[in-house]
């Protein structure tokens, strides 16, 4: 089943790739779209499923595109203290309140020859819960889980 996920960022989403210009930028596909870190998304969704006690869902059935288009990018100056000394670092970022749209494919679980693993694909309500939890508690920016970046709310998930 194909779904469209619309999310509104509640904090900036920061790039992660170091560059010679001393600005961390988003990784890009050959066509210029921003790359999705699918391993990070799978980890975040798995954490959400466990926290929400819906472990009978096969998170591997939730697939994203490899990249996405961001409406606008800006530079974000991250200031922090490390070992009592002030530091700052520049990041390419997607600003808060930006609405991003992703296509999400939910497949059937991969059959295991000769046995059933008892897992299933999530329905649309469970997708809302999973992505809602990730947006509120984890974030999808590489800096989201510890520092609060890349947080979002789910605007809507619709079947297409």
PDB file of C-alpha atoms in Angstrom:
ATOM      1  CA  UNK A   1       0.000   0.000   0.000  1.00  0.00           C
ATOM      2  CA  UNK A   2       1.308   3.450  -0.880  1.00  0.00           C
ATOM      3  CA  UNK A   3       0.825   6.340   1.560  1.00  0.00           C
ATOM      4  CA  UNK A   4       1.652  10.020   1.531  1.00  0.00           C
ATOM      5  CA  UNK A   5       3.086  11.345   4.787  1.00  0.00           C
ATOM      6  CA  UNK A   6       2.988  15.082   5.483  1.00  0.00           C
ATOM      7  CA  UNK A   7       4.963  16.255   8.469  1.00  0.00           C
ATOM      8  CA  UNK A   8       5.508  19.709   9.961  1.00  0.00           C
ATOM      9  CA  UNK A   9       8.925  20.293  11.489  1.00  0.00           C
ATOM     10  CA  UNK A  10       8.812  21.599  15.051  1.00  0.00           C
ATOM     11  CA  UNK A  11      12.592  22.069  15.190  1.00  0.00           C
ATOM     12  CA  UNK A  12      15.253  22.505  12.498  1.00  0.00           C
ATOM     13  CA  UNK A  13      16.438  19.416  10.625  1.00  0.00           C
ATOM     14  CA  UNK A  14      20.216  19.627  10.290  1.00  0.00           C
ATOM     15  CA  UNK A  15      22.578  18.210   7.683  1.00  0.00           C
ATOM     16  CA  UNK A  16      25.306  15.806   8.743  1.00  0.00           C
ATOM     17  CA  UNK A  17      28.020  15.616   6.078  1.00  0.00           C
ATOM     18  CA  UNK A  18      31.217  17.512   6.847  1.00  0.00           C
ATOM     19  CA  UNK A  19      32.529  19.690   4.012  1.00  0.00           C
ATOM     20  CA  UNK A  20      35.666  21.691   3.254  1.00  0.00           C
ATOM     21  CA  UNK A  21      33.586  24.867   3.654  1.00  0.00           C
ATOM     22  CA  UNK A  22      33.088  24.024   7.367  1.00  0.00           C
ATOM     23  CA  UNK A  23      29.343  23.678   6.894  1.00  0.00           C
ATOM     24  CA  UNK A  24      27.661  20.329   7.520  1.00  0.00           C
ATOM     25  CA  UNK A  25      25.415  19.690   4.542  1.00  0.00           C
ATOM     26  CA  UNK A  26      22.740  17.174   3.688  1.00  0.00           C
ATOM     27  CA  UNK A  27      23.859  14.163   1.700  1.00  0.00           C
ATOM     28  CA  UNK A  28      22.411  14.320  -1.793  1.00  0.00           C
ATOM     29  CA  UNK A  29      21.399  11.890  -4.484  1.00  0.00           C
ATOM     30  CA  UNK A  30      22.807  12.300  -7.992  1.00  0.00           C
ATOM     31  CA  UNK A  31      19.720  14.311  -9.008  1.00  0.00           C
ATOM     32  CA  UNK A  32      20.212  16.757  -6.099  1.00  0.00           C
ATOM     33  CA  UNK A  33      17.428  15.469  -3.832  1.00  0.00           C
ATOM     34  CA  UNK A  34      18.267  15.194  -0.145  1.00  0.00           C
ATOM     35  CA  UNK A  35      19.047  11.612   0.868  1.00  0.00           C
ATOM     36  CA  UNK A  36      16.980   9.795   3.471  1.00  0.00           C
ATOM     37  CA  UNK A  37      18.996   7.839   6.011  1.00  0.00           C
ATOM     38  CA  UNK A  38      16.831   4.725   5.740  1.00  0.00           C
ATOM     39  CA  UNK A  39      18.744   2.859   8.465  1.00  0.00           C
ATOM     40  CA  UNK A  40      18.116   5.716  10.913  1.00  0.00           C
ATOM     41  CA  UNK A  41      14.406   5.828   9.974  1.00  0.00           C
ATOM     42  CA  UNK A  42      14.100   2.049  10.461  1.00  0.00           C
ATOM     43  CA  UNK A  43      15.814   2.299  13.856  1.00  0.00           C
ATOM     44  CA  UNK A  44      13.547   5.189  14.938  1.00  0.00           C
ATOM     45  CA  UNK A  45      10.402   3.337  13.832  1.00  0.00           C
ATOM     46  CA  UNK A  46      11.545   0.178  15.653  1.00  0.00           C
ATOM     47  CA  UNK A  47      12.111   2.214  18.830  1.00  0.00           C
ATOM     48  CA  UNK A  48       8.612   3.686  18.453  1.00  0.00           C
ATOM     49  CA  UNK A  49       7.023   0.251  17.951  1.00  0.00           C
ATOM     50  CA  UNK A  50       8.692  -1.096  21.083  1.00  0.00           C
ATOM     51  CA  UNK A  51       7.795   1.962  23.169  1.00  0.00           C
ATOM     52  CA  UNK A  52       4.174   1.805  21.987  1.00  0.00           C
ATOM     53  CA  UNK A  53       3.999  -1.972  22.626  1.00  0.00           C
ATOM     54  CA  UNK A  54       3.118  -2.878  19.043  1.00  0.00           C
ATOM     55  CA  UNK A  55       6.056  -5.233  18.491  1.00  0.00           C
ATOM     56  CA  UNK A  56       4.024  -7.557  16.244  1.00  0.00           C
ATOM     57  CA  UNK A  57       4.592  -5.072  13.404  1.00  0.00           C
ATOM     58  CA  UNK A  58       7.363  -5.808  10.952  1.00  0.00           C
ATOM     59  CA  UNK A  59       9.086  -2.410  10.660  1.00  0.00           C
ATOM     60  CA  UNK A  60      10.950  -3.633   7.565  1.00  0.00           C
ATOM     61  CA  UNK A  61       7.623  -3.431   5.695  1.00  0.00           C
ATOM     62  CA  UNK A  62       7.747   0.395   5.970  1.00  0.00           C
ATOM     63  CA  UNK A  63       9.810   1.753   3.099  1.00  0.00           C
ATOM     64  CA  UNK A  64      10.604   5.303   2.094  1.00  0.00           C
ATOM     65  CA  UNK A  65      11.888   6.834  -1.072  1.00  0.00           C
ATOM     66  CA  UNK A  66      15.663   7.218  -1.169  1.00  0.00           C
ATOM     67  CA  UNK A  67      15.439  11.011  -1.226  1.00  0.00           C
ATOM     68  CA  UNK A  68      13.164  14.025  -0.983  1.00  0.00           C
ATOM     69  CA  UNK A  69      12.886  17.650  -2.034  1.00  0.00           C
ATOM     70  CA  UNK A  70      13.107  20.329   0.640  1.00  0.00           C
ATOM     71  CA  UNK A  71      11.251  23.564  -0.173  1.00  0.00           C
ATOM     72  CA  UNK A  72      14.046  25.797   1.168  1.00  0.00           C
ATOM     73  CA  UNK A  73      17.354  25.364   2.940  1.00  0.00           C
ATOM     74  CA  UNK A  74      19.096  27.816   5.205  1.00  0.00           C
ATOM     75  CA  UNK A  75      22.234  27.968   7.344  1.00  0.00           C
ATOM     76  CA  UNK A  76      21.856  27.218  11.030  1.00  0.00           C
ATOM     77  CA  UNK A  77      24.525  28.256  13.544  1.00  0.00           C
ATOM     78  CA  UNK A  78      24.575  25.652  16.322  1.00  0.00           C
ATOM     79  CA  UNK A  79      26.144  27.056  19.485  1.00  0.00           C
ATOM     80  CA  UNK A  80      27.003  24.737  22.320  1.00  0.00           C
ATOM     81  CA  UNK A  81      29.408  24.236  25.181  1.00  0.00           C
ATOM     82  CA  UNK A  82      31.826  21.323  25.372  1.00  0.00           C
ATOM     83  CA  UNK A  83      34.106  20.817  28.388  1.00  0.00           C
ATOM     84  CA  UNK A  84      33.242  24.300  29.550  1.00  0.00           C
ATOM     85  CA  UNK A  85      34.297  25.994  26.304  1.00  0.00           C
ATOM     86  CA  UNK A  86      31.886  27.607  23.825  1.00  0.00           C
ATOM     87  CA  UNK A  87      31.748  26.118  20.325  1.00  0.00           C
ATOM     88  CA  UNK A  88      29.751  26.826  17.215  1.00  0.00           C
ATOM     89  CA  UNK A  89      29.189  24.920  14.019  1.00  0.00           C
ATOM     90  CA  UNK A  90      27.336  25.784  10.807  1.00  0.00           C
ATOM     91  CA  UNK A  91      24.745  23.433   9.354  1.00  0.00           C
ATOM     92  CA  UNK A  92      22.640  23.386   6.238  1.00  0.00           C
ATOM     93  CA  UNK A  93      19.119  23.049   7.639  1.00  0.00           C
ATOM     94  CA  UNK A  94      15.414  22.835   6.941  1.00  0.00           C
ATOM     95  CA  UNK A  95      13.675  25.353   9.168  1.00  0.00           C
ATOM     96  CA  UNK A  96      10.963  24.582  11.682  1.00  0.00           C
ATOM     97  CA  UNK A  97       7.342  24.921  10.506  1.00  0.00           C
ATOM     98  CA  UNK A  98       8.320  23.556   7.072  1.00  0.00           C
ATOM     99  CA  UNK A  99       5.922  20.916   5.792  1.00  0.00           C
ATOM    100  CA  UNK A 100       7.669  17.978   4.127  1.00  0.00           C
ATOM    101  CA  UNK A 101       5.956  15.307   2.045  1.00  0.00           C
ATOM    102  CA  UNK A 102       7.187  11.727   1.702  1.00  0.00           C
ATOM    103  CA  UNK A 103       5.869   8.693  -0.104  1.00  0.00           C
ATOM    104  CA  UNK A 104       5.786   5.655   2.176  1.00  0.00           C
ATOM    105  CA  UNK A 105       5.358   2.134   0.799  1.00  0.00           C
ATOM    106  CA  UNK A 106       4.062  -0.508   3.205  1.00  0.00           C
ATOM    107  CA  UNK A 107       4.674  -3.995   1.866  1.00  0.00           C
ATOM    108  CA  UNK A 108       3.568  -7.374   3.142  1.00  0.00           C
ATOM    109  CA  UNK A 109       6.042  -9.075   5.486  1.00  0.00           C
ATOM    110  CA  UNK A 110       8.651 -11.188   3.760  1.00  0.00           C
ATOM    111  CA  UNK A 111       7.534 -14.820   4.022  1.00  0.00           C
ATOM    112  CA  UNK A 112       9.820 -17.135   5.951  1.00  0.00           C
ATOM    113  CA  UNK A 113      10.012 -20.542   4.315  1.00  0.00           C
ATOM    114  CA  UNK A 114       8.238 -23.170   6.390  1.00  0.00           C
ATOM    115  CA  UNK A 115       7.174 -20.913   9.267  1.00  0.00           C
ATOM    116  CA  UNK A 116       5.422 -17.694  10.172  1.00  0.00           C
ATOM    117  CA  UNK A 117       7.218 -15.051  12.226  1.00  0.00           C
ATOM    118  CA  UNK A 118       3.881 -13.692  13.480  1.00  0.00           C
ATOM    119  CA  UNK A 119       4.633 -10.166  12.332  1.00  0.00           C
ATOM    120  CA  UNK A 120       2.435  -8.060  10.118  1.00  0.00           C
ATOM    121  CA  UNK A 121       2.380  -4.754   8.287  1.00  0.00           C
ATOM    122  CA  UNK A 122       1.070  -1.672  10.113  1.00  0.00           C
ATOM    123  CA  UNK A 123      -2.266  -0.108   9.230  1.00  0.00           C
ATOM    124  CA  UNK A 124      -2.730   3.643   8.698  1.00  0.00           C
ATOM    125  CA  UNK A 125      -3.609   4.316  12.368  1.00  0.00           C
ATOM    126  CA  UNK A 126      -0.472   2.525  13.508  1.00  0.00           C
ATOM    127  CA  UNK A 127       1.616   4.462  10.970  1.00  0.00           C
ATOM    128  CA  UNK A 128       0.214   7.673  12.481  1.00  0.00           C
ATOM    129  CA  UNK A 129       1.169   6.487  15.964  1.00  0.00           C
ATOM    130  CA  UNK A 130       4.649   5.351  14.906  1.00  0.00           C
ATOM    131  CA  UNK A 131       5.564   8.501  13.009  1.00  0.00           C
ATOM    132  CA  UNK A 132       3.904  10.666  15.678  1.00  0.00           C
ATOM    133  CA  UNK A 133       6.071   9.065  18.359  1.00  0.00           C
ATOM    134  CA  UNK A 134       9.233   9.409  16.275  1.00  0.00           C
ATOM    135  CA  UNK A 135       8.449  13.075  15.631  1.00  0.00           C
ATOM    136  CA  UNK A 136       7.769  13.899  19.261  1.00  0.00           C
ATOM    137  CA  UNK A 137      10.363  11.777  21.048  1.00  0.00           C
ATOM    138  CA  UNK A 138      13.224  10.953  18.642  1.00  0.00           C
ATOM    139  CA  UNK A 139      13.426  13.198  15.591  1.00  0.00           C
ATOM    140  CA  UNK A 140      14.866  12.318  12.208  1.00  0.00           C
ATOM    141  CA  UNK A 141      17.800  14.717  12.044  1.00  0.00           C
ATOM    142  CA  UNK A 142      21.153  13.045  12.769  1.00  0.00           C
ATOM    143  CA  UNK A 143      21.219  15.379  15.790  1.00  0.00           C
ATOM    144  CA  UNK A 144      17.601  14.719  16.783  1.00  0.00           C
ATOM    145  CA  UNK A 145      17.777  12.065  19.453  1.00  0.00           C
ATOM    146  CA  UNK A 146      20.131  13.902  21.806  1.00  0.00           C
ATOM    147  CA  UNK A 147      19.696  17.567  21.006  1.00  0.00           C
ATOM    148  CA  UNK A 148      16.072  17.938  19.879  1.00  0.00           C
ATOM    149  CA  UNK A 149      16.649  18.607  16.171  1.00  0.00           C
ATOM    150  CA  UNK A 150      14.513  17.125  13.399  1.00  0.00           C
ATOM    151  CA  UNK A 151      11.382  16.874  15.517  1.00  0.00           C
ATOM    152  CA  UNK A 152       8.001  17.050  13.806  1.00  0.00           C
ATOM    153  CA  UNK A 153       4.275  16.498  14.032  1.00  0.00           C
ATOM    154  CA  UNK A 154       2.321  14.376  11.586  1.00  0.00           C
ATOM    155  CA  UNK A 155       0.002  16.623   9.595  1.00  0.00           C
ATOM    156  CA  UNK A 156      -1.628  13.706   7.805  1.00  0.00           C
ATOM    157  CA  UNK A 157      -1.063  10.271   6.333  1.00  0.00           C
ATOM    158  CA  UNK A 158      -3.268   9.349   3.382  1.00  0.00           C
ATOM    159  CA  UNK A 159      -3.511   6.276   1.203  1.00  0.00           C
ATOM    160  CA  UNK A 160      -2.748   7.073  -2.419  1.00  0.00           C
TER     161      UNK A 160
END
